[in-house]
Amino acid sequence: MPDKRLYIDTPLRAAQTLDVDGDAAHYLGRVMRARIGERVRLFNGDGLDYPAQITALTRREVSFHVGTPIAATPESRQPIELWLALSRNEKMDLAVQKAVELGVQRLQPVTVERSVMQLNAARVEKRLAHWRGVAISAAQQCGRAVLMDVAKPQSISHLLDQPIHEGLGVLAAPDADASLPAVLSAFNGAGSIRLAVGPEGGFTADETADLLAHGFIAARAGPRVLRTETAAIALVAAVQAICGDWR
């Protein structure tokens, strides 16, 4: 049975004695039913796993003896950035979770005209903290030792005003002439693949035109119209199959 994994937001080193309180102690003791003497793997986002042994455990605090760091599950060979239109709570959570599991490097929530969720400044910070928590939990489960970057929601126009590094931009569009496999197969592998997935009603004509004017290529993912969270998962999986980990 694989060792339990736990994210720790602190520097880690071999032969360290580490005391952690709060959520980590609750998670190990109450959720994962860990015991004193049990071995776990700690990670802090630096790309390594740190084998550790639990030396003390209470409801409020857990102590570890940290061993020599080891290589963790490697990151995707193809950097993927997902530009995802905001959707309602559980759908967005699902997309964040599966993006982590499928190896997405960065998830950029996008505010668009047809978004069913509109966030004010206070709610943005709250939802962002929640999504990052979902990403941490997914990383613990799937073996990633580098956290997916979950960025602050931005509009399409704001994102396109920023410098965009080398790579391929793909706009999910059910009525596109080109198929997704055809677009991906023509990619030369240099830089990131950015996937733009719209809301349930799709991007508006102006948003679509803006993306296309900035070099995104419209591609269809099969003959059926997919929900936002389904499209996000399907497109990332296709990238991994054609250009990335599954190739």
C-alpha positions as a Python dict, from the first residue, in 0.01 Angstrom:
ca = {
    (1, 'M'): (0, 0, 0),
    (2, 'P'): (147, 340, -97),
    (3, 'D'): (260, 574, 179),
    (4, 'K'): (18, 848, 274),
    (5, 'R'): (120, 1185, 129),
    (6, 'L'): (86, 1521, 300),
    (7, 'Y'): (149, 1874, 174),
    (8, 'I'): (351, 2090, 412),
    (9, 'D'): (391, 2460, 338),
    (10, 'T'): (742, 2486, 482),
    (11, 'P'): (1101, 2413, 376),
    (12, 'L'): (1197, 2047, 422),
    (13, 'R'): (1538, 1882, 461),
    (14, 'A'): (1682, 1542, 546),
    (15, 'A'): (1723, 1449, 916),
    (16, 'Q'): (1486, 1729, 1018),
    (17, 'T'): (1252, 1702, 1316),
    (18, 'L'): (929, 1871, 1217),
    (19, 'D'): (626, 1963, 1426),
    (20, 'V'): (303, 2050, 1243),
    (21, 'D'): (-31, 2152, 1389),
    (22, 'G'): (-379, 2241, 1267),
    (23, 'D'): (-521, 2090, 950),
    (24, 'A'): (-229, 1855, 889),
    (25, 'A'): (-270, 1688, 1228),
    (26, 'H'): (-645, 1657, 1176),
    (27, 'Y'): (-599, 1516, 825),
    (28, 'L'): (-350, 1249, 930),
    (29, 'G'): (-517, 1152, 1256),
    (30, 'R'): (-886, 1181, 1178),
    (31, 'V'): (-909, 1143, 801),
    (32, 'M'): (-619, 913, 713),
    (33, 'R'): (-616, 725, 1048),
    (34, 'A'): (-236, 745, 1071),
    (35, 'R'): (-51, 605, 1371),
    (36, 'I'): (276, 675, 1553),
    (37, 'G'): (560, 494, 1378),
    (38, 'E'): (386, 501, 1040),
    (39, 'R'): (580, 624, 738),
    (40, 'V'): (439, 903, 521),
    (41, 'R'): (565, 1114, 234),
    (42, 'L'): (578, 1489, 278),
    (43, 'F'): (602, 1739, -7),
    (44, 'N'): (612, 2117, -25),
    (45, 'G'): (593, 2186, -398),
    (46, 'D'): (967, 2175, -471),
    (47, 'G'): (933, 1862, -687),
    (48, 'L'): (1059, 1610, -430),
    (49, 'D'): (899, 1368, -188),
    (50, 'Y'): (1038, 1352, 165),
    (51, 'P'): (991, 1016, 337),
    (52, 'A'): (913, 1075, 703),
    (53, 'Q'): (813, 879, 1011),
    (54, 'I'): (548, 994, 1254),
    (55, 'T'): (706, 1021, 1597),
    (56, 'A'): (413, 1180, 1784),
    (57, 'L'): (49, 1240, 1698),
    (58, 'T'): (-233, 1413, 1885),
    (59, 'R'): (-555, 1580, 1774),
    (60, 'R'): (-371, 1910, 1748),
    (61, 'E'): (-13, 1827, 1651),
    (62, 'V'): (194, 1575, 1460),
    (63, 'S'): (572, 1531, 1472),
    (64, 'F'): (791, 1379, 1201),
    (65, 'H'): (1145, 1267, 1152),
    (66, 'V'): (1225, 1357, 791),
    (67, 'G'): (1440, 1128, 577),
    (68, 'T'): (1638, 1176, 256),
    (69, 'P'): (1432, 1329, -26),
    (70, 'I'): (1353, 1117, -330),
    (71, 'A'): (1229, 1178, -685),
    (72, 'A'): (851, 1209, -707),
    (73, 'T'): (609, 1158, -996),
    (74, 'P'): (759, 1360, -1284),
    (75, 'E'): (582, 1661, -1423),
    (76, 'S'): (425, 1645, -1766),
    (77, 'R'): (666, 1649, -2060),
    (78, 'Q'): (434, 1899, -2229),
    (79, 'P'): (354, 2219, -2035),
    (80, 'I'): (-21, 2279, -2044),
    (81, 'E'): (-205, 2595, -1944),
    (82, 'L'): (-583, 2577, -1910),
    (83, 'W'): (-784, 2897, -1959),
    (84, 'L'): (-1117, 2796, -1811),
    (85, 'A'): (-1434, 3004, -1798),
    (86, 'L'): (-1577, 3027, -1448),
    (87, 'S'): (-1848, 2774, -1370),
    (88, 'R'): (-2046, 2701, -1058),
    (89, 'N'): (-1889, 2560, -743),
    (90, 'E'): (-1883, 2182, -779),
    (91, 'K'): (-1817, 2196, -1155),
    (92, 'M'): (-1518, 2426, -1108),
    (93, 'D'): (-1389, 2207, -826),
    (94, 'L'): (-1409, 1902, -1051),
    (95, 'A'): (-1219, 2077, -1329),
    (96, 'V'): (-947, 2193, -1088),
    (97, 'Q'): (-908, 1845, -940),
    (98, 'K'): (-887, 1668, -1276),
    (99, 'A'): (-652, 1931, -1420),
    (100, 'V'): (-408, 1849, -1139),
    (101, 'E'): (-442, 1474, -1197),
    (102, 'L'): (-389, 1515, -1572),
    (103, 'G'): (-72, 1721, -1528),
    (104, 'V'): (-182, 2077, -1608),
    (105, 'Q'): (92, 2322, -1514),
    (106, 'R'): (-125, 2631, -1473),
    (107, 'L'): (-499, 2687, -1449),
    (108, 'Q'): (-620, 3034, -1537),
    (109, 'P'): (-985, 3099, -1442),
    (110, 'V'): (-1142, 3335, -1696),
    (111, 'T'): (-1427, 3578, -1643),
    (112, 'V'): (-1641, 3602, -1957),
    (113, 'E'): (-1969, 3764, -2054),
    (114, 'R'): (-2170, 3441, -2032),
    (115, 'S'): (-2021, 3309, -1708),
    (116, 'V'): (-2288, 3177, -1474),
    (117, 'M'): (-2066, 3275, -1181),
    (118, 'Q'): (-1975, 3638, -1126),
    (119, 'L'): (-1735, 3720, -842),
    (120, 'N'): (-1678, 4046, -659),
    (121, 'A'): (-1335, 4124, -509),
    (122, 'A'): (-1410, 3963, -172),
    (123, 'R'): (-1548, 3644, -326),
    (124, 'V'): (-1256, 3616, -569),
    (125, 'E'): (-1005, 3579, -287),
    (126, 'K'): (-1225, 3329, -106),
    (127, 'R'): (-1282, 3114, -416),
    (128, 'L'): (-915, 3134, -514),
    (129, 'A'): (-810, 3003, -172),
    (130, 'H'): (-1068, 2725, -207),
    (131, 'W'): (-948, 2621, -555),
    (132, 'R'): (-588, 2615, -436),
    (133, 'G'): (-695, 2388, -152),
    (134, 'V'): (-864, 2157, -402),
    (135, 'A'): (-542, 2153, -605),
    (136, 'I'): (-334, 2062, -299),
    (137, 'S'): (-568, 1776, -209),
    (138, 'A'): (-553, 1646, -567),
    (139, 'A'): (-172, 1664, -566),
    (140, 'Q'): (-161, 1465, -242),
    (141, 'Q'): (-375, 1195, -398),
    (142, 'C'): (-217, 1166, -743),
    (143, 'G'): (150, 1183, -651),
    (144, 'R'): (248, 1523, -790),
    (145, 'A'): (513, 1703, -589),
    (146, 'V'): (480, 2032, -777),
    (147, 'L'): (161, 2227, -716),
    (148, 'M'): (-45, 2337, -1014),
    (149, 'D'): (-53, 2715, -1029),
    (150, 'V'): (-412, 2836, -986),
    (151, 'A'): (-414, 3197, -1098),
    (152, 'K'): (-647, 3481, -1006),
    (153, 'P'): (-949, 3509, -1240),
    (154, 'Q'): (-896, 3753, -1527),
    (155, 'S'): (-1089, 3865, -1833),
    (156, 'I'): (-999, 3748, -2183),
    (157, 'S'): (-899, 4101, -2282),
    (158, 'H'): (-668, 4138, -1983),
    (159, 'L'): (-498, 3803, -2049),
    (160, 'L'): (-444, 3881, -2415),
    (161, 'D'): (-292, 4218, -2327),
    (162, 'Q'): (-11, 4036, -2144),
    (163, 'P'): (300, 3898, -2318),
    (164, 'I'): (226, 3541, -2431),
    (165, 'H'): (525, 3311, -2450),
    (166, 'E'): (599, 3072, -2732),
    (167, 'G'): (357, 2787, -2780),
    (168, 'L'): (19, 2692, -2918),
    (169, 'G'): (-318, 2844, -2831),
    (170, 'V'): (-623, 2624, -2887),
    (171, 'L'): (-979, 2755, -2865),
    (172, 'A'): (-1241, 2487, -2799),
    (173, 'A'): (-1515, 2546, -3057),
    (174, 'P'): (-1777, 2281, -3150),
    (175, 'D'): (-1826, 2433, -3497),
    (176, 'A'): (-1457, 2472, -3586),
    (177, 'D'): (-1333, 2344, -3922),
    (178, 'A'): (-1020, 2184, -3775),
    (179, 'S'): (-1029, 1884, -3543),
    (180, 'L'): (-838, 1893, -3216),
    (181, 'P'): (-609, 1599, -3314),
    (182, 'A'): (-520, 1774, -3641),
    (183, 'V'): (-429, 2098, -3463),
    (184, 'L'): (-225, 1919, -3196),
    (185, 'S'): (-47, 1693, -3444),
    (186, 'A'): (84, 2000, -3628),
    (187, 'F'): (233, 2146, -3309),
    (188, 'N'): (615, 2156, -3313),
    (189, 'G'): (646, 2099, -2937),
    (190, 'A'): (805, 2435, -2856),
    (191, 'G'): (651, 2609, -2555),
    (192, 'S'): (323, 2562, -2374),
    (193, 'I'): (-13, 2454, -2505),
    (194, 'R'): (-285, 2695, -2391),
    (195, 'L'): (-638, 2557, -2399),
    (196, 'A'): (-924, 2809, -2388),
    (197, 'V'): (-1252, 2655, -2274),
    (198, 'G'): (-1562, 2873, -2264),
    (199, 'P'): (-1879, 2872, -2050),
    (200, 'E'): (-2193, 2666, -2117),
    (201, 'G'): (-2311, 2915, -2379),
    (202, 'G'): (-1966, 2945, -2534),
    (203, 'F'): (-1749, 3251, -2580),
    (204, 'T'): (-1922, 3551, -2735),
    (205, 'A'): (-1842, 3651, -3093),
    (206, 'D'): (-1621, 3933, -2966),
    (207, 'E'): (-1433, 3707, -2724),
    (208, 'T'): (-1383, 3447, -2994),
    (209, 'A'): (-1259, 3709, -3240),
    (210, 'D'): (-1018, 3844, -2979),
    (211, 'L'): (-871, 3499, -2913),
    (212, 'L'): (-835, 3422, -3283),
    (213, 'A'): (-674, 3761, -3348),
    (214, 'H'): (-410, 3675, -3088),
    (215, 'G'): (-313, 3350, -3253),
    (216, 'F'): (-546, 3094, -3097),
    (217, 'I'): (-662, 2821, -3335),
    (218, 'A'): (-1024, 2704, -3315),
    (219, 'A'): (-1059, 2327, -3284),
    (220, 'R'): (-1351, 2092, -3235),
    (221, 'A'): (-1339, 1802, -2990),
    (222, 'G'): (-1577, 1555, -3149),
    (223, 'P'): (-1932, 1589, -3283),
    (224, 'R'): (-2108, 1662, -2953),
    (225, 'V'): (-2130, 1981, -2745),
    (226, 'L'): (-1949, 1925, -2415),
    (227, 'R'): (-2013, 2092, -2083),
    (228, 'T'): (-1740, 2325, -1965),
    (229, 'E'): (-1588, 2087, -1711),
    (230, 'T'): (-1613, 1791, -1952),
    (231, 'A'): (-1445, 1988, -2230),
    (232, 'A'): (-1160, 2089, -2000),
    (233, 'I'): (-1092, 1729, -1898),
    (234, 'A'): (-1127, 1594, -2251),
    (235, 'L'): (-899, 1853, -2410),
    (236, 'V'): (-624, 1807, -2153),
    (237, 'A'): (-644, 1429, -2195),
    (238, 'A'): (-616, 1471, -2572),
    (239, 'V'): (-305, 1687, -2531),
    (240, 'Q'): (-146, 1425, -2308),
    (241, 'A'): (-233, 1151, -2558),
    (242, 'I'): (-99, 1332, -2866),
    (243, 'C'): (177, 1558, -2731),
    (244, 'G'): (248, 1466, -2372),
    (245, 'D'): (266, 1191, -2110),
    (246, 'W'): (57, 933, -2294),
    (247, 'R'): (239, 959, -2626),
}
